[in-house]
Short mmCIF file of C-alpha atoms and ligand atoms in Angstrom, two decimals:
data_model
loop_
_atom_site.label_atom_id
_atom_site.label_comp_id
_atom_site.label_asym_id
_atom_site.label_seq_id
_atom_site.Cartn_x
_atom_site.Cartn_y
_atom_site.Cartn_z
CA MET A 1080 64.58 -5.29 -6.71
CA ILE A 1081 66.67 -8.63 -7.50
CA GLN A 1082 70.16 -8.07 -5.05
CA ALA A 1083 72.92 -9.77 -7.07
CA ALA A 1084 75.12 -12.54 -4.63
CA ARG A 1085 77.33 -10.86 -1.79
CA TRP A 1086 80.86 -12.43 -3.39
CA LEU A 1087 79.99 -10.39 -7.24
CA ARG A 1088 80.81 -6.78 -4.89
CA LEU A 1089 78.08 -5.54 -7.40
CA PRO A 1090 77.13 -1.69 -6.53
CA ALA A 1091 73.33 -1.69 -6.32
CA GLU A 1092 74.23 1.40 -8.98
CA HIS A 1093 76.85 -0.19 -11.70
CA PRO A 1094 74.68 0.18 -15.09
CA PHE A 1095 75.85 -2.67 -15.55
CA GLY A 1096 73.64 -4.37 -12.72
CA LEU A 1097 71.42 -7.62 -12.73
CA ALA A 1098 68.11 -4.92 -14.04
CA ALA A 1099 70.29 -4.71 -17.27
CA LEU A 1100 72.20 -7.85 -18.05
CA PRO A 1101 72.74 -7.40 -22.16
CA TYR A 1102 73.92 -9.65 -24.07
CA CYS A 1103 77.67 -9.32 -26.30
CA SER A 1104 80.05 -12.17 -28.05
CA TYR A 1105 83.01 -11.96 -26.85
CA THR A 1106 86.98 -13.26 -26.77
CA ALA A 1107 89.22 -12.69 -24.09
CA ALA A 1108 93.85 -14.20 -24.94
CA THR A 1109 93.03 -16.98 -22.45
CA TYR A 1110 90.76 -18.62 -24.72
CA THR A 1111 91.33 -21.20 -27.20
CA GLY A 1112 87.79 -21.59 -29.72
CA GLY A 1113 87.50 -18.41 -30.17
CA TYR A 1114 84.26 -16.16 -29.15
CA ARG A 1115 81.53 -16.84 -26.60
CA VAL A 1116 79.02 -15.22 -25.79
CA GLY A 1117 78.59 -13.05 -23.09
CA VAL A 1118 76.49 -10.62 -20.80
CA ALA A 1119 77.87 -7.91 -18.19
CA VAL A 1120 77.49 -8.31 -15.03
CA GLY A 1121 79.14 -5.04 -13.62
CA ASP A 1122 82.05 -4.44 -14.59
CA HIS A 1123 82.57 -8.24 -15.88
CA ILE A 1124 81.91 -10.49 -18.87
CA LEU A 1125 80.38 -13.80 -17.65
CA ASP A 1126 80.90 -16.51 -20.80
CA LEU A 1127 77.20 -18.17 -21.01
CA THR A 1128 78.52 -19.95 -23.86
CA THR A 1129 81.16 -22.33 -20.71
CA ALA A 1130 77.93 -21.19 -17.68
CA SER A 1131 74.67 -22.65 -20.25
CA ASP A 1132 76.80 -25.72 -20.94
CA ARG A 1133 76.86 -25.83 -16.51
CA LEU A 1134 73.65 -25.39 -15.48
CA MET A 1135 71.53 -25.13 -18.94
CA PRO A 1136 72.28 -28.45 -20.58
CA ALA A 1137 68.97 -27.95 -22.51
CA ARG A 1138 69.05 -24.41 -23.74
CA ALA A 1139 73.46 -24.45 -24.00
CA HIS A 1140 73.35 -25.42 -27.41
CA LEU A 1141 72.04 -21.73 -28.81
CA PHE A 1142 75.16 -20.17 -27.66
CA ARG A 1143 78.14 -22.05 -28.74
CA ALA A 1144 78.74 -20.30 -32.25
CA GLY A 1145 80.32 -18.31 -30.15
CA SER A 1146 77.12 -15.33 -30.94
CA LEU A 1147 73.94 -14.34 -30.11
CA ASP A 1148 71.83 -15.09 -34.28
CA ASP A 1149 71.33 -19.17 -32.16
CA PHE A 1150 69.55 -18.01 -29.40
CA LEU A 1151 67.92 -15.48 -31.55
CA ALA A 1152 66.09 -17.35 -33.51
CA ALA A 1153 64.91 -19.17 -30.38
CA GLY A 1154 61.77 -17.39 -29.52
CA ASP A 1155 61.27 -15.17 -26.59
CA GLY A 1156 60.37 -18.44 -24.95
CA ALA A 1157 63.72 -19.26 -24.38
CA TRP A 1158 64.82 -15.49 -23.60
CA THR A 1159 62.47 -15.65 -20.88
CA GLN A 1160 63.80 -19.11 -19.84
CA VAL A 1161 67.87 -17.01 -19.88
CA ARG A 1162 67.62 -14.32 -18.82
CA ASP A 1163 65.39 -15.88 -15.22
CA GLY A 1164 68.18 -18.24 -15.50
CA LEU A 1165 70.69 -15.39 -14.97
CA THR A 1166 69.60 -13.36 -12.89
CA GLY A 1167 68.28 -16.26 -10.61
CA TRP A 1168 72.54 -17.31 -10.39
CA LEU A 1169 74.01 -14.26 -10.62
CA SER A 1170 72.01 -13.34 -7.20
CA ASP A 1171 71.63 -17.61 -5.86
CA GLU A 1172 75.37 -18.13 -3.31
CA GLN A 1173 75.49 -21.33 -4.23
CA CYS A 1174 76.06 -20.97 -7.54
CA ARG A 1175 79.34 -19.55 -6.85
CA PRO A 1176 81.26 -22.11 -7.84
CA ALA A 1177 79.51 -23.02 -11.60
CA ILE A 1178 80.70 -19.43 -12.88
CA GLU A 1179 83.05 -17.77 -10.54
CA ASP A 1180 85.69 -18.88 -12.87
CA LEU A 1181 83.36 -17.43 -15.75
CA MET A 1182 84.31 -14.01 -14.86
CA VAL A 1183 86.68 -11.83 -17.31
CA PRO A 1184 87.26 -8.48 -16.80
CA VAL A 1185 85.37 -6.28 -19.84
CA GLY A 1186 89.50 -4.42 -20.33
CA GLN A 1187 90.16 -7.70 -20.52
CA ALA A 1188 87.88 -8.64 -23.51
CA SER A 1189 88.10 -8.36 -27.02
CA LEU A 1190 84.23 -6.93 -28.23
CA ARG A 1191 82.60 -7.56 -32.00
CA LEU A 1192 79.36 -7.37 -33.47
CA PRO A 1193 77.08 -10.11 -31.93
CA PHE A 1194 75.04 -11.67 -34.03
CA THR A 1195 74.89 -11.28 -38.16
CA VAL A 1196 72.96 -8.69 -39.34
CA ALA A 1197 70.61 -9.75 -41.32
CA ASP A 1198 68.69 -7.05 -43.26
CA PHE A 1199 69.59 -3.14 -42.22
CA VAL A 1200 66.42 -0.60 -42.29
CA ASP A 1201 66.96 3.21 -41.04
CA PHE A 1202 63.47 4.99 -39.46
CA PHE A 1203 63.08 8.44 -38.89
CA ALA A 1204 60.73 8.56 -35.29
CA SER A 1205 61.91 12.37 -34.37
CA GLU A 1206 59.25 14.91 -34.60
CA ASN A 1207 62.02 17.73 -33.99
CA HIS A 1208 65.04 15.48 -36.15
CA ALA A 1209 62.34 15.72 -39.12
CA ALA A 1210 60.94 19.55 -38.92
CA ASN A 1211 64.90 20.58 -37.26
CA ALA A 1212 65.70 19.06 -41.13
CA GLY A 1213 62.86 20.50 -42.57
CA ARG A 1214 63.65 24.03 -41.77
CA ILE A 1215 67.43 23.92 -43.30
CA PHE A 1216 66.31 22.21 -46.10
CA ARG A 1217 62.85 23.46 -47.03
CA PRO A 1218 63.13 27.09 -45.24
CA GLY A 1219 59.47 28.98 -45.68
CA ALA A 1220 57.68 25.81 -46.08
CA GLU A 1221 56.02 23.43 -44.19
CA PRO A 1222 58.87 21.47 -41.42
CA LEU A 1223 57.23 17.91 -41.62
CA PRO A 1224 56.92 16.16 -44.71
CA PRO A 1225 53.07 16.01 -45.43
CA ASN A 1226 53.55 11.68 -44.85
CA TRP A 1227 55.38 11.89 -41.69
CA LYS A 1228 52.56 12.00 -38.71
CA HIS A 1229 51.15 10.22 -41.54
CA LEU A 1230 53.38 6.42 -41.42
CA PRO A 1231 57.36 5.99 -40.15
CA ILE A 1232 59.43 7.34 -42.49
CA GLY A 1233 62.31 5.11 -43.70
CA TYR A 1234 64.69 3.58 -45.73
CA HIS A 1235 65.97 0.27 -46.36
CA GLY A 1236 70.78 0.09 -46.16
CA ARG A 1237 73.59 -1.33 -45.88
CA SER A 1238 74.30 -3.82 -43.13
CA GLY A 1239 77.37 -5.52 -44.89
CA SER A 1240 79.00 -1.64 -43.30
CA VAL A 1241 77.46 -1.84 -40.10
CA VAL A 1242 80.55 -2.62 -37.31
CA VAL A 1243 81.14 -2.26 -33.83
CA SER A 1244 81.84 0.58 -31.81
CA GLY A 1245 85.74 1.20 -31.81
CA THR A 1246 86.39 0.22 -35.58
CA PRO A 1247 87.54 2.81 -36.50
CA VAL A 1248 85.67 4.96 -39.90
CA ARG A 1249 86.97 6.03 -42.29
CA ARG A 1250 86.21 9.60 -44.25
CA PRO A 1251 83.96 8.44 -47.66
CA CYS A 1252 84.47 10.07 -50.36
CA GLY A 1253 82.16 10.90 -53.21
CA GLN A 1254 80.18 13.21 -54.99
CA PHE A 1255 79.27 16.65 -53.71
CA ARG A 1256 78.49 19.84 -55.53
CA PRO A 1257 80.29 23.03 -53.64
CA PRO A 1258 78.53 26.53 -53.30
CA GLY A 1259 78.16 28.31 -56.43
CA ALA A 1260 79.20 25.35 -59.07
CA ASP A 1261 77.24 24.72 -61.87
CA ALA A 1262 78.83 20.74 -62.06
CA PRO A 1263 80.28 18.26 -58.78
CA SER A 1264 82.78 17.78 -57.79
CA PHE A 1265 84.41 13.73 -56.99
CA GLY A 1266 86.66 14.05 -52.96
CA PRO A 1267 86.98 13.66 -49.09
CA SER A 1268 83.39 14.34 -47.95
CA ALA A 1269 83.53 18.01 -45.97
CA ARG A 1270 80.16 17.30 -43.78
CA LEU A 1271 81.44 14.17 -41.75
CA ASP A 1272 78.87 13.90 -39.79
CA PHE A 1273 76.96 11.30 -37.26
CA GLU A 1274 73.13 10.27 -36.04
CA ALA A 1275 72.69 9.01 -32.38
CA GLU A 1276 69.66 6.68 -33.19
CA LEU A 1277 68.26 3.10 -30.79
CA GLY A 1278 67.94 -0.01 -33.22
CA PHE A 1279 65.80 -2.95 -33.03
CA VAL A 1280 67.25 -5.99 -33.30
CA VAL A 1281 64.87 -8.43 -34.23
CA GLY A 1282 65.20 -12.04 -33.23
CA ALA A 1283 61.86 -14.22 -34.20
CA ARG A 1284 61.50 -14.12 -37.79
CA SER A 1285 57.83 -13.53 -39.54
CA HIS A 1286 57.14 -14.99 -42.91
CA LEU A 1287 56.22 -13.53 -46.42
CA GLY A 1288 53.13 -11.81 -46.80
CA GLU A 1289 52.14 -11.77 -43.77
CA PRO A 1290 51.75 -8.46 -41.93
CA VAL A 1291 52.91 -8.50 -37.59
CA PRO A 1292 50.87 -6.11 -35.13
CA ALA A 1293 52.44 -3.92 -32.73
CA SER A 1294 50.72 -5.88 -30.89
CA ARG A 1295 53.12 -8.64 -31.22
CA PHE A 1296 56.72 -6.52 -31.34
CA ALA A 1297 58.18 -7.79 -28.24
CA GLU A 1298 57.13 -11.82 -30.01
CA HIS A 1299 60.19 -10.60 -32.93
CA VAL A 1300 62.67 -8.25 -31.35
CA PHE A 1301 64.88 -9.26 -29.47
CA GLY A 1302 66.27 -5.71 -28.44
CA VAL A 1303 68.33 -2.90 -28.47
CA CYS A 1304 71.63 -1.21 -29.18
CA LEU A 1305 73.04 1.60 -29.74
CA VAL A 1306 73.72 3.28 -33.34
CA ASN A 1307 75.30 6.17 -35.08
CA ASP A 1308 74.01 6.84 -38.35
CA TRP A 1309 78.08 8.16 -39.53
CA SER A 1310 75.85 10.45 -42.01
CA ALA A 1311 78.25 12.04 -45.71
CA ARG A 1312 75.59 15.18 -46.17
CA ASP A 1313 77.75 16.55 -49.02
CA ILE A 1314 77.65 13.55 -50.68
CA GLN A 1315 74.31 12.02 -49.54
CA SER A 1316 72.10 15.97 -50.44
CA PHE A 1317 73.91 15.76 -53.97
CA GLU A 1318 72.63 12.23 -55.15
CA THR A 1319 69.12 12.03 -51.75
CA VAL A 1320 65.89 13.43 -54.80
CA PRO A 1321 64.37 11.54 -56.09
CA LEU A 1322 65.69 7.88 -53.81
CA GLY A 1323 66.31 8.91 -50.88
CA PRO A 1324 69.57 8.59 -48.90
CA PHE A 1325 72.52 6.16 -50.64
CA LEU A 1326 76.61 6.57 -50.79
CA GLY A 1327 76.52 9.07 -48.00
CA LYS A 1328 75.47 6.71 -45.58
CA SER A 1329 77.02 3.03 -46.72
CA PHE A 1330 79.73 3.29 -46.67
CA ALA A 1331 79.95 2.44 -42.11
CA THR A 1332 77.73 2.44 -39.41
CA THR A 1333 78.66 1.95 -36.20
CA VAL A 1334 76.86 -0.02 -33.31
CA SER A 1335 77.20 -1.05 -29.58
CA PRO A 1336 78.60 -4.47 -28.65
CA TRP A 1337 76.15 -5.13 -26.11
CA VAL A 1338 72.63 -5.72 -27.31
CA LEU A 1339 70.54 -4.69 -24.51
CA PRO A 1340 66.74 -7.42 -23.85
CA LEU A 1341 63.64 -5.76 -24.01
CA ALA A 1342 63.39 -8.24 -20.86
CA ALA A 1343 65.83 -4.84 -19.10
CA LEU A 1344 63.06 -2.37 -20.76
CA GLU A 1345 59.50 -3.15 -19.33
CA HIS A 1346 61.26 0.14 -16.13
CA ALA A 1347 61.71 1.96 -18.91
CA ARG A 1348 58.17 2.20 -21.32
CA VAL A 1349 56.41 5.19 -21.71
CA ARG A 1350 53.33 6.47 -24.37
CA PRO A 1351 55.07 7.47 -26.87
CA PRO A 1352 53.17 11.41 -28.75
CA SER A 1353 51.36 8.68 -31.53
CA ALA A 1354 49.33 7.44 -29.79
CA ALA A 1355 47.05 10.92 -29.25
CA ALA A 1356 47.70 10.72 -32.86
CA ASP A 1357 44.55 10.17 -34.88
CA LEU A 1358 45.72 7.20 -37.36
CA LEU A 1359 44.87 4.27 -39.20
CA PRO A 1360 44.48 1.57 -37.46
CA TYR A 1361 48.04 -1.14 -38.34
CA LEU A 1362 49.32 2.25 -35.54
CA THR A 1363 47.42 2.55 -33.69
CA GLU A 1364 49.20 3.07 -30.52
CA THR A 1365 48.59 0.59 -27.21
CA THR A 1366 51.43 -1.54 -27.20
CA HIS A 1367 53.73 1.81 -24.66
CA TRP A 1368 57.14 1.25 -25.73
CA GLY A 1369 57.79 4.51 -26.35
CA LEU A 1370 61.06 4.20 -24.40
CA ASP A 1371 62.80 5.92 -21.28
CA ILE A 1372 65.81 5.86 -22.60
CA ASP A 1373 68.33 9.62 -21.89
CA PHE A 1374 71.21 10.16 -24.76
CA GLU A 1375 74.83 11.63 -24.08
CA VAL A 1376 76.62 11.63 -27.50
CA ARG A 1377 80.15 13.28 -26.69
CA LEU A 1378 82.92 14.20 -29.46
CA ASN A 1379 87.37 13.56 -28.21
CA GLY A 1380 85.42 13.44 -24.23
CA SER A 1381 83.04 16.40 -24.64
CA VAL A 1382 78.95 15.94 -24.01
CA ILE A 1383 77.58 18.27 -27.29
CA SER A 1384 74.44 17.00 -26.18
CA ARG A 1385 71.81 15.19 -24.68
CA PRO A 1386 69.32 13.96 -26.91
CA PRO A 1387 65.37 11.88 -24.65
CA TYR A 1388 64.08 9.62 -26.80
CA ALA A 1389 60.95 9.08 -24.89
CA THR A 1390 60.15 12.47 -27.22
CA MET A 1391 60.07 10.56 -30.18
CA PHE A 1392 57.10 10.06 -32.08
CA TRP A 1393 56.73 7.02 -33.26
CA SER A 1394 57.08 3.66 -31.13
CA PRO A 1395 58.74 0.73 -33.00
CA ALA A 1396 56.28 -1.19 -32.47
CA GLN A 1397 54.67 0.90 -35.30
CA MET A 1398 57.71 1.65 -36.36
CA LEU A 1399 57.40 -2.95 -37.40
CA ALA A 1400 53.60 -3.54 -37.37
CA HIS A 1401 54.21 -0.27 -41.14
CA LEU A 1402 57.94 -2.76 -42.29
CA THR A 1403 55.27 -5.43 -42.23
CA VAL A 1404 52.59 -4.07 -43.43
CA ASN A 1405 53.17 -5.12 -46.91
CA GLY A 1406 53.98 -9.18 -46.58
CA ALA A 1407 58.04 -7.46 -46.12
CA ALA A 1408 59.11 -10.22 -43.51
CA VAL A 1409 62.03 -10.33 -40.93
CA ARG A 1410 64.83 -12.57 -40.28
CA THR A 1411 66.33 -12.95 -37.10
CA GLY A 1412 69.47 -10.12 -37.33
CA ASP A 1413 66.83 -7.72 -38.11
CA LEU A 1414 68.41 -4.08 -37.01
CA TYR A 1415 66.33 -1.19 -38.21
CA ALA A 1416 67.32 2.13 -36.14
CA SER A 1417 64.81 4.76 -34.84
CA GLY A 1418 66.13 7.92 -37.12
CA THR A 1419 68.30 10.09 -35.01
CA VAL A 1420 67.37 11.59 -31.29
CA SER A 1421 66.39 15.03 -30.97
CA GLY A 1422 64.76 16.77 -28.06
CA PRO A 1423 62.97 19.50 -28.65
CA GLU A 1424 66.00 21.55 -26.56
CA PRO A 1425 69.08 22.66 -29.02
CA ASP A 1426 71.16 21.12 -26.38
CA GLN A 1427 68.61 17.87 -26.83
CA ARG A 1428 69.95 17.47 -31.13
CA GLY A 1429 71.51 14.44 -32.23
CA SER A 1430 73.23 15.41 -35.03
CA LEU A 1431 76.20 18.27 -36.43
CA LEU A 1432 73.39 18.68 -39.08
CA GLU A 1433 71.15 20.28 -36.02
CA LEU A 1434 73.69 21.06 -33.52
CA SER A 1435 75.47 22.88 -36.21
CA TRP A 1436 72.98 24.50 -37.86
CA ASN A 1437 73.79 22.43 -40.96
CA GLY A 1438 77.14 24.64 -40.57
CA THR A 1439 76.39 28.30 -40.00
CA GLU A 1440 76.28 27.57 -35.56
CA ALA A 1441 79.62 26.58 -34.60
CA VAL A 1442 80.10 23.72 -31.37
CA PRO A 1443 82.39 24.75 -28.67
CA LEU A 1444 84.24 22.34 -26.95
CA PRO A 1445 86.57 23.15 -24.74
CA ASP A 1446 89.85 22.55 -25.73
CA GLY A 1447 88.86 25.87 -27.42
CA THR A 1448 88.41 25.03 -31.39
CA SER A 1449 85.09 24.07 -32.40
CA ARG A 1450 83.34 22.24 -35.22
CA PHE A 1451 80.55 22.61 -37.85
CA TRP A 1452 81.86 19.01 -39.71
CA LEU A 1453 83.10 16.31 -37.97
CA GLN A 1454 87.29 16.62 -38.02
CA ASP A 1455 90.03 13.62 -39.02
CA ALA A 1456 90.52 11.98 -35.84
CA ASP A 1457 87.71 12.45 -33.59
CA GLU A 1458 86.48 10.72 -31.87
CA LEU A 1459 81.71 10.19 -30.93
CA THR A 1460 80.73 8.08 -28.74
CA ILE A 1461 77.62 7.84 -27.71
CA SER A 1462 75.89 6.24 -24.97
CA ALA A 1463 72.94 5.78 -23.06
CA THR A 1464 70.44 4.55 -19.40
CA ALA A 1465 67.48 3.38 -19.49
CA ARG A 1466 65.14 4.10 -16.22
CA GLY A 1467 65.42 0.78 -14.30
CA PRO A 1468 63.54 -0.70 -11.21
CA GLY A 1469 63.23 1.23 -8.31
CA GLY A 1470 64.18 5.07 -9.87
CA GLY A 1471 68.24 4.30 -11.13
CA ARG A 1472 68.80 3.52 -14.35
CA ILE A 1473 70.64 1.00 -16.56
CA GLY A 1474 73.50 0.76 -18.84
CA LEU A 1475 72.79 0.81 -22.74
CA GLY A 1476 76.71 0.77 -22.95
CA SER A 1477 78.34 3.50 -25.95
CA ALA A 1478 79.00 2.47 -29.33
CA THR A 1479 82.49 4.73 -30.37
CA GLY A 1480 84.08 5.21 -34.16
CA ARG A 1481 87.05 7.51 -34.65
CA ILE A 1482 87.19 9.26 -37.73
CA LEU A 1483 90.48 7.92 -39.72
CA PRO A 1484 91.08 9.89 -43.23
CA ALA A 1485 90.01 10.13 -46.76
CA VAL A 1486 92.07 7.73 -48.75
CA ARG A 1487 91.87 10.22 -51.40
CA GLU A 1488 92.24 8.51 -54.37
CA SER A 1489 89.79 8.70 -57.20
CA PRO A 1490 88.38 5.63 -59.58
CA ALA A 1491 90.11 6.10 -61.75
CA GLY A 1492 93.44 6.66 -59.80
CA LYS A 1493 93.36 10.45 -59.75
CA ASP A 1494 91.96 13.15 -58.05
CA1 CA B 1325 69.94 8.69 -40.11
#
């Protein structure tokens, strides 16, 4: 394991040590000229926009715009060179004069969406989550839909409402049918939920008409972020048959401000359950891009779930292969999410739908209250760590959102 330079005073077990090095787009009160690309180093952010000017001028143009977009598009040669450069600068005592003045405490930085989100796709890759949803909504029937073990199911979502961690989330209004009612009502969702997911960020584009094989996953996908696919269950359940999720999902999707490159996840790779499945050749899992990533979900500061990503049936390489097998292209900035991460145990479920079993079992909180669904002013935080070198854990950061009350007006101006 590479040691950080002594002057950084970076504890070996810090989740943002040299084995992580996630990227962000940020600004600080002392800056002129707007946003810069940053890299987390312990409790600080290194200004990569300026550092690359000083230490890697041939690549500096990739960071001048202050977002990750140009860097993502540059491809895996640039990704490797920049990460190797960063590791060198941060471990070589002689680089101190070039970068010491470029460190800003994370607490003094303002972080925005790190890249321009192009298309957004959401999968449904957890067998535990899919089976729980089946048991809840189709009791007595087979828990998994007949297609589930043959292909990674997904839908195309709404990229324009992807927001960065910390952005408040307004409770949506919409149509839903109260229990026993014949006709739908319009109003604020009463069944607001979260979904803890992992997101995959596409760097290098593919070309229309050319499927991307699973084996080329790491040439196209740059890294991962945390995703909360906020879901209004009452709106979702009335609208969803037969065309799938629409307004029950599209009002907001929160992502972490950090993109952790795949290169940081080499030690976290595991064989996903789908490796033992009998699949069509294009989905055969030989890449072992299952991931040992442990999630933690906190509601108003209290842990309510610890979903293990390693239990996810489909790997992100299979998701990419399926997403493009019909010739659809992926673009720089495409974000595809795993779907809710739920493990086999009750305290490993990644949504309130499952934790409260569709509003029938109260989820207790330490303050003496309980929840079936999210209330106004609730704050939901998803965080995660991955297995790193030497048995340690590296951080993915967190994705937080606080619920704002609905604006109680129908489109006609009255309820
Ligand atoms: Ca989802």
